[in-house]
Structure formats: structure tokens, C-alpha cells
XYZ file of C-alpha atoms in Angstrom:
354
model
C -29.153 -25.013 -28.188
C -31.899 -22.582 -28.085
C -32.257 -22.729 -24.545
C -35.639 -20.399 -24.073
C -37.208 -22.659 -26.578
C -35.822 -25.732 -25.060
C -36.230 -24.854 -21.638
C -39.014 -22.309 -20.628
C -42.389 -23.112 -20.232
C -44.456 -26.442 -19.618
C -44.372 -30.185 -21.132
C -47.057 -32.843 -19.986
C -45.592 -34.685 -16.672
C -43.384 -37.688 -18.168
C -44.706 -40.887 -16.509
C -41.870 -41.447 -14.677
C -42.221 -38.240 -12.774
C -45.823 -38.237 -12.579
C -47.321 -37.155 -8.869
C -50.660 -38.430 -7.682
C -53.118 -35.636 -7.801
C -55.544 -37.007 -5.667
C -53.372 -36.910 -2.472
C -52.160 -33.464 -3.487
C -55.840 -32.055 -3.900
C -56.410 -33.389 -0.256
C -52.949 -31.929 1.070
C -53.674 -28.436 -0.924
C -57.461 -28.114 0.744
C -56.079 -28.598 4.203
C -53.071 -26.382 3.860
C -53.315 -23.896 0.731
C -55.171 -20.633 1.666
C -57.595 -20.208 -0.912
C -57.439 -23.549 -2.850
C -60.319 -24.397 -5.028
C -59.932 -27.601 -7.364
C -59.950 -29.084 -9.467
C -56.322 -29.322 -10.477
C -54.001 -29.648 -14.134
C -50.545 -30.255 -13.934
C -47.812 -30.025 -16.249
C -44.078 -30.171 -15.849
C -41.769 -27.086 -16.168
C -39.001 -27.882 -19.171
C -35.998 -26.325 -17.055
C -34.854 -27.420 -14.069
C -31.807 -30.075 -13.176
C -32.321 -30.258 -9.549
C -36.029 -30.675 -8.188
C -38.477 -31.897 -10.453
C -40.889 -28.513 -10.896
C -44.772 -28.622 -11.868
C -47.120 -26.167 -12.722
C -50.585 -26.996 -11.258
C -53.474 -25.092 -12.086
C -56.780 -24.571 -10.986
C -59.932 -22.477 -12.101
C -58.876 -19.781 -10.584
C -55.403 -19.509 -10.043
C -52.060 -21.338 -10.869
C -49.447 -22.925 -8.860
C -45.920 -23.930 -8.817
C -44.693 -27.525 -6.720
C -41.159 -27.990 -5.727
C -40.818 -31.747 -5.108
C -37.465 -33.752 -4.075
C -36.123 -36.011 -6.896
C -36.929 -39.063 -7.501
C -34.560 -41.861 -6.323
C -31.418 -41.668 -3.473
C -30.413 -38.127 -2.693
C -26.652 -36.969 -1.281
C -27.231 -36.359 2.396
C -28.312 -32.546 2.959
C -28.980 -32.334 -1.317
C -32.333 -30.776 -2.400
C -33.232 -28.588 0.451
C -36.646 -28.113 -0.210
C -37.242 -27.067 3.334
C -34.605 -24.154 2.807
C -36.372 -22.588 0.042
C -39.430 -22.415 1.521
C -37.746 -20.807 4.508
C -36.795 -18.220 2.911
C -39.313 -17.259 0.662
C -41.641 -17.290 3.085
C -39.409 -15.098 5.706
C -38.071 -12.758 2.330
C -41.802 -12.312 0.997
C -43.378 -10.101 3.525
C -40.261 -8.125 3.459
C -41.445 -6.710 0.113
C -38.309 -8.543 -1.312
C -39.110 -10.328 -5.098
C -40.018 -13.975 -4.099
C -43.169 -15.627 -5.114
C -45.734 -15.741 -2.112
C -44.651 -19.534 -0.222
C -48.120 -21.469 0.568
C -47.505 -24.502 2.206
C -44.500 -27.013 2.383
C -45.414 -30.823 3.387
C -42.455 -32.846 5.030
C -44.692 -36.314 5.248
C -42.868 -38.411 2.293
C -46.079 -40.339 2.568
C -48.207 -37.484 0.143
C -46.535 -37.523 -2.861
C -43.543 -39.856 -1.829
C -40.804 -37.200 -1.278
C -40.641 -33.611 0.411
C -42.506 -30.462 -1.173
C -43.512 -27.256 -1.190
C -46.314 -24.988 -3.154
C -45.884 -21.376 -3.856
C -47.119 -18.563 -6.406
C -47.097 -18.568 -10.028
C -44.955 -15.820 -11.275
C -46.170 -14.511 -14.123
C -43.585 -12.556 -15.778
C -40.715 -13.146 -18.323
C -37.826 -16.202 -17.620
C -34.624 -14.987 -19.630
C -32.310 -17.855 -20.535
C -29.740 -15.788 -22.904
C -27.628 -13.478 -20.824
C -26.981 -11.331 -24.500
C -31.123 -10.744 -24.333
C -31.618 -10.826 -27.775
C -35.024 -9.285 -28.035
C -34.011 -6.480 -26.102
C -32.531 -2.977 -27.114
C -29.386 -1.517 -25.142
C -30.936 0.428 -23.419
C -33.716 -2.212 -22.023
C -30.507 -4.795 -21.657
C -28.595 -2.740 -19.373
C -31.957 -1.597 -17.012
C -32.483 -5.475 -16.978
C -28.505 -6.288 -15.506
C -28.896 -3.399 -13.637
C -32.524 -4.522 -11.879
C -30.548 -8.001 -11.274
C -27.411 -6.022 -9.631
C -29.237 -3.864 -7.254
C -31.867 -6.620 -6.510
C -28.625 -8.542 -5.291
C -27.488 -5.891 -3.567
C -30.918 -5.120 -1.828
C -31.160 -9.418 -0.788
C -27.534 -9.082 0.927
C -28.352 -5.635 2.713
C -31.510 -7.020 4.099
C -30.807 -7.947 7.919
C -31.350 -11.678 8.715
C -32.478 -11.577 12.414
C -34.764 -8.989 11.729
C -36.807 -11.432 9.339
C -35.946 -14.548 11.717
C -33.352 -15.641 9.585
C -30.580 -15.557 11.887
C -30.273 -19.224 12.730
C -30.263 -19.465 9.110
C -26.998 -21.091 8.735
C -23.444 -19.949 10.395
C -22.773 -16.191 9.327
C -18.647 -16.772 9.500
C -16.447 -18.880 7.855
C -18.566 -18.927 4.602
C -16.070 -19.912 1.899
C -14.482 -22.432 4.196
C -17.574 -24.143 4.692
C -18.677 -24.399 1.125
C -15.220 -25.907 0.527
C -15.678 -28.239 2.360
C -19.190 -29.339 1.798
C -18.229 -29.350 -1.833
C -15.349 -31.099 -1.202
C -17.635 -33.734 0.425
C -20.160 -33.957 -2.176
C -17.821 -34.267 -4.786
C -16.118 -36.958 -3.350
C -19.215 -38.679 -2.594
C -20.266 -38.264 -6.565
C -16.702 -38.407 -8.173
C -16.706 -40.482 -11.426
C -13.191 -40.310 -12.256
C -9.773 -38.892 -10.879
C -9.482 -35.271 -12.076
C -6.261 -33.710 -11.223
C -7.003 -30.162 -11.341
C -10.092 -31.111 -8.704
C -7.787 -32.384 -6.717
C -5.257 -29.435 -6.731
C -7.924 -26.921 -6.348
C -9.718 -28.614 -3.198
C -5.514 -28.723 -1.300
C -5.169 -25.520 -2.441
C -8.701 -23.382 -1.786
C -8.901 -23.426 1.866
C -5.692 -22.948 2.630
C -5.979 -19.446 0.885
C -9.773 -17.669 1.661
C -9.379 -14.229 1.955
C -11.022 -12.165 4.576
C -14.925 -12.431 4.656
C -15.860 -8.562 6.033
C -19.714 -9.288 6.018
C -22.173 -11.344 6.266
C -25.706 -11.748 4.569
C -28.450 -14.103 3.146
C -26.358 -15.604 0.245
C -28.752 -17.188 -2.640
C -26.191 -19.669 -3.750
C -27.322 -19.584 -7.629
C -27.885 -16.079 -8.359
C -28.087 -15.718 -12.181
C -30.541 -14.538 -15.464
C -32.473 -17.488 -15.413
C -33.285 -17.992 -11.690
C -35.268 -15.050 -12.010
C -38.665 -13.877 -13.481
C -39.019 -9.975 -14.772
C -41.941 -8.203 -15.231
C -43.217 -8.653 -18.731
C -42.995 -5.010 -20.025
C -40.621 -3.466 -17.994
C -36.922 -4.339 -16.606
C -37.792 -5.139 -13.408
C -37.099 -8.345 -11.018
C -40.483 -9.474 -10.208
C -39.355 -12.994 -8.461
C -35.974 -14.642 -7.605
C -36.223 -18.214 -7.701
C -34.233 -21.299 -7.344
C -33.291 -21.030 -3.216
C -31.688 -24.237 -2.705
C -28.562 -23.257 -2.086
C -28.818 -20.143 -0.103
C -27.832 -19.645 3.615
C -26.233 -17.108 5.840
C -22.477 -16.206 4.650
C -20.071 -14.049 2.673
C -21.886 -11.867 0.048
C -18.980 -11.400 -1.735
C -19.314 -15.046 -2.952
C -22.617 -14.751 -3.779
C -21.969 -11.654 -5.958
C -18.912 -12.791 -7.860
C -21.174 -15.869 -8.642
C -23.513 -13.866 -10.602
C -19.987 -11.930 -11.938
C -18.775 -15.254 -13.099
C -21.583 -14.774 -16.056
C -19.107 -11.744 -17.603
C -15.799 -13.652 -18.252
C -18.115 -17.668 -19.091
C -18.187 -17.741 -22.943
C -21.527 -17.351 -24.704
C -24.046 -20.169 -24.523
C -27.016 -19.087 -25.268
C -27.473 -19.188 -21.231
C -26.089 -16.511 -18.699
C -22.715 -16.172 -19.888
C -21.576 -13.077 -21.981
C -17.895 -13.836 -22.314
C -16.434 -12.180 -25.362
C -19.726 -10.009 -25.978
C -18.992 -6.313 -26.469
C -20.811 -5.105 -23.656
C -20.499 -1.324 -24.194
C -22.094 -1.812 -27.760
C -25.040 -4.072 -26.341
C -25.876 -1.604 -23.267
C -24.272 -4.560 -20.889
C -22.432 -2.992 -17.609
C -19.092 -4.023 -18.092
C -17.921 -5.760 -15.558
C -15.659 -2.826 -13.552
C -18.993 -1.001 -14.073
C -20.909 -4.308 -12.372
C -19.222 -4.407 -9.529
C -18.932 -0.665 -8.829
C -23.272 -0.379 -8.999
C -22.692 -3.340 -6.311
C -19.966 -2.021 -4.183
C -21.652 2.030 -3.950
C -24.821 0.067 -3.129
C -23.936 -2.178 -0.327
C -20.585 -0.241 0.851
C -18.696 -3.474 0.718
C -14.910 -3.489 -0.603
C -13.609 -4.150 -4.121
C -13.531 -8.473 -4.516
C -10.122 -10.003 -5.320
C -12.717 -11.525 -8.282
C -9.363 -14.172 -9.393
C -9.802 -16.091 -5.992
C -13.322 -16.018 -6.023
C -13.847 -16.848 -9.770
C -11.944 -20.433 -8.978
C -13.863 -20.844 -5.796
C -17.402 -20.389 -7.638
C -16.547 -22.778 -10.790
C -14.804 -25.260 -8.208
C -18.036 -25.006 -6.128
C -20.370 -25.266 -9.705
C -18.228 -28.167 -10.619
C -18.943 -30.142 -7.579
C -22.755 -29.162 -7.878
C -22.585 -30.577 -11.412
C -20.430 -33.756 -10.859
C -24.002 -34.808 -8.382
C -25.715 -33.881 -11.569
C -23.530 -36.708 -13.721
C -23.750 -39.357 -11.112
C -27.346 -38.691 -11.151
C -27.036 -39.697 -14.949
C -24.970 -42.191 -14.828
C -27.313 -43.699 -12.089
C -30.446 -43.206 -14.162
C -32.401 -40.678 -11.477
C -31.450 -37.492 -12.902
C -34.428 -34.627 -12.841
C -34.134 -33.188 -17.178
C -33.825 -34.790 -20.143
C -31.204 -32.245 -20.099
C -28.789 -33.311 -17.231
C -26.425 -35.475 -19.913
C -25.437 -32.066 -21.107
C -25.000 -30.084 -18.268
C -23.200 -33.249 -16.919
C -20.551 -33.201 -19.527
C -19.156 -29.504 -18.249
C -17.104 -30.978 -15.276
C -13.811 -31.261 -16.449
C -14.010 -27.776 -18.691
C -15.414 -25.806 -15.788
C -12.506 -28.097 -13.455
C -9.743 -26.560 -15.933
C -11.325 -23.197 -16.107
C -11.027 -22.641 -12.199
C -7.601 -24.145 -12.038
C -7.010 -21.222 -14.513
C -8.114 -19.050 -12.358
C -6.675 -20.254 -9.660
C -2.868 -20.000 -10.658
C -4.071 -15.919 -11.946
C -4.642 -16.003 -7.899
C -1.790 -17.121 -7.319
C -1.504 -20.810 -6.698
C 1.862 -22.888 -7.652
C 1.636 -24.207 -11.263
């Protein structure tokens, strides 16, 4: 699948997921600085979590985060979150897109939202940036390393983050909330899932800081200026709290050893040749920037694909129960069991019993 063709930029709002404008013109006057109708909307191709529109006025263009449609997990689809911390990250200088208003009344447009900034700038789907010369490839990876770097340096309290979620324990928590929203969406009796969720928390290793974690740190979750290699807007901040940034960087590391795609991974690509950090030369950018120790990347590689296995197994209930967000969330529903076997793998390199 071309997945910049297939998934970046606009189609007109399916009627299933259309929003009533009428109520979201009155909600928009009352709370959006600077609103001036009338307003177009359209709905953005990629996405699998929370449906995503573009609405545009005269004079300037939107973006709408809404809830899905239809029964959600309990805690799923944190709207709220994201909005938290774009809004607390954007006057920080940090690249978010400027937060204007979230609305928690289900009663506007039938499920929580929130409005922010259009960013205009370039969405990369293919991690081997085809368009792109060496040179321009590894600036880009680079730009996406230190802007990681740069989010987990940034001090929480000072930005009134702190309360942002529990700064210890990170790993172990994410275990277990997995854990629980796996079980809550599981389809069918996987064994490896089952080994890996016995055997994860009983091995964490030591978490030596802590930071604002994004959650879902990758190429496509991002917007970069569209002449230069530089991160203009991080996206996507449903998952993010307070916790170990070592987890959150050896997330966006997992993209080096996942096999091509035409998405983020660049498994198998000969980096050196294509201008791509390699991955000893990924982590040691990260590790001079932020001063935080070498990752044991084994352990945390089968923690992150148990983790993005649990996030997709909601994904495949949500299509077997006929509420899921894309048209397509059958695809991206059918990688459980591979990315299930692929942490296992990982998991006995770590060290656990075969």
C-alpha cells in the first residue's frame, strides 16, 4: 500500500461520521479566539483512533479531534490528555499545533472534542523518505531524534504538568493497563500474549528518569516544515503521560529493526547508503543529548510491540464490532499475532525461558 497516497490528506466526511456543523459553529464562536464562519469540513484519510476533521473557514483552517463513535474501553481516547498537553507544551516553544478550545459536554457534537491549529507542513508516511536525498533523510531522523530528546528534557512542573500522570513505575504501569485492555478486547487465546504479560513485569529494569512520554512517537505523528528538515508539529498525544523516557525512545527505535512497509519501519534498509542514522548512531545523538544511559533495547523492544499489540487488539474488536474509526482498521487489525510473535522474539533475546 502506498500509504501517503492512501492516507494523507482529506476525503469528504462519510455519513456515518458526519458532525453537525451548526452546533459546532455555535461552540467555535463562544470558545475559539478569532473564529469567523462560515465553516467546510472534510475528514482526514489517516487516523485509527479518533475520528479527525479538517474544518475550514475564510480565513483560517482548523483541525477537530472528536471521540469515536460507539462504546469506548474505559480511559481509551483521551481527548482531554492531548489537549493538556499541547496546550501546556505550546507556549514552551515546543512543536505542537496552537490548542484552541476542548468541549467536554457530549451534548455538542455527541462525544468529547477538541480544536487546534492547522499545521501546514509535510506528513511523511514512508520511514525510507523516498523523495528525499541522503543528506535531507538523515537531517529529517535527526530533527525527529533531538526533537525527542528536547520533549523528555523539558521539566513537567515547570509547565504544570506535574500531576500529569505518576512519574515512577512507568513500565509497570503500562503493563498492566495493557494487560487490562487487552483482556478486555481479546478475540482469541494467543499463547505468546499470554507468556509475555507473566513474564514482563516480573523483569522491568531500572527506570533512572522521568519525563513527558508521548506514547506514539514516530514519522507519521509528525508534520515537517515543507522545505526544510525540521519538526514543525508533533501530533497524535493520546497516549502520553509522565514516565520512563527510555520507553518512549526505544518506541520510536522500534522503527530500525520493523521490516519495510511503506510506513515507519526501515528494517533491512541500508541505512549508511540512504543517509539513515544507524541505529548505534540513533541512540548515541539521544543519549549525548539527554545524558541518559545506554537502553537494554532487547527488553524494551518486547515491551513496546507487547504494548502496540494490545493497542491494536482494541483496534480489531473495534472491527469486529463494526465502530472502528478508518476504512483502514481491518488491516492494521490483522498485525496482532505477527507483532505478538515478534516481541516474544524479543523477549527470549532478553532473556526469558523458551
Amino acid at each position: 500500500m502506498d500509504y501517503e497516497k492512501e492516507m494523507v490528506g482529506t476525503v469528504e466526511v462519510p455519513e456515518q461520521d458526519r458532525l453537525d456543523e451548526a452546533k459546532l459553529t455555535d461552540w467555535m464562536n463562544a470558545n475559539v479566539e478569532g473564529f469567523e464562519g462560515p465553516i467546510s469540513m472534510t475528514k482526514f484519510k489517516g487516523g485509527q483512533s479518533n475520528p479527525t476533521y479538517r474544518v475550514d473557514t475564510p480565513n483560517m483552517s482548523y483541525v477537530l479531534r472528536r471521540q469515536p463513535f460507539g462504546k469506548l474501553l474505559p480511559s481509551a481516547h483521551a481527548v482531554d490528555r492531548e489537549y493538556r498537553a499541547m496546550a501546556s507544551l505550546y507556549p514552551t516553544g515546543f512543536p505542537v499545533p496552537r490548542a484552541y478550545g476542548l468541549c467536554e459536554d457530549p451534548e455538542v457534537l455527541g462525544a468529547m472534542f477538541f480544536v487546534m491549529a492547522l499545521a501546514d507542513g509535510r506528513n511523511l508516511w514512508d520511514g525510507s523518505i523516498p523523495a528525499s536525498e541522503p543528506d535531507e533523510r538523515r537531517a529529517i531522523y535527526n530533527a525527529m531524534i533531538d526533537t525527542m530528546a528536547d520533549l523528555h528534557m523539558t521539566d513537567p512542573n515547570a509547565i504544570g504538568m506535574g500531576d500529569y500522570g505518576k512519574p515512577d513505575d512507568y513500565c509497570a504501569r503500562q503493563i498492566a493497563r495493557w494487560t487490562k485492555q487487552y483482556r478486555l478486547s481479546e478475540t482469541e487465546t494467543i499463547p505468546e500474549m499470554d507468556q509475555l504479560i507473566e513474564w514482563l513485569p516480573t523483569t522491568i529494569p531500572e527506570q533512572h528518569a522521568s519525563a513527558i512520554a508521548h506514547g506514539d512517537y514516530r514519522l507519521d505523528n509528525m508534520i515537517f516544515h515543507k522545505t526544510e528538515p525540521k519538526v514543525i508539529a508533533v501530533l497524535d498525544w493520546e497516549l502520553s503521560t509522565l514516565g520512563d523516557p527510555i520507553a518512549d525512545f526505544s518506541y520510536l527505535m522500534l522503527n530500525w529493526v520493523s521490516p519495510q512497509d511503506g510506513r515507519a519501519g526501515i528494517g533491512g534498509l541500508d541505512h549508511a547508503a540512504m543517509g539513515i542514522p544507524t541505529m548505534e548512531e540513533a541512540v548515541e545523538r539521544y543519549v549525548t543529548r539527554t545524558g541518559f544511559p545506554v537502553p537494554p533495547m532487547d527488553w524494551y523492544f518486547a515491551y513496546n510491540l507487547f504494548r502496540l499489540a494490545g493497542i491494536i487488539q482494541g483496534i480489531k474488536k473495534r472491527v469486529i464490532d463494526g465502530t472502528a474509526s478508518s476504512a483502514h482498521a481491518k488491516t492494521m487489525s490483522e498485525r496482532v499475532i505477527p507483532l505478538v510473535q515478534t516481541a516474544h522474539g524479543f523477549a527470549l533475546k532478553a532473556g526469558m525461558a523458551a
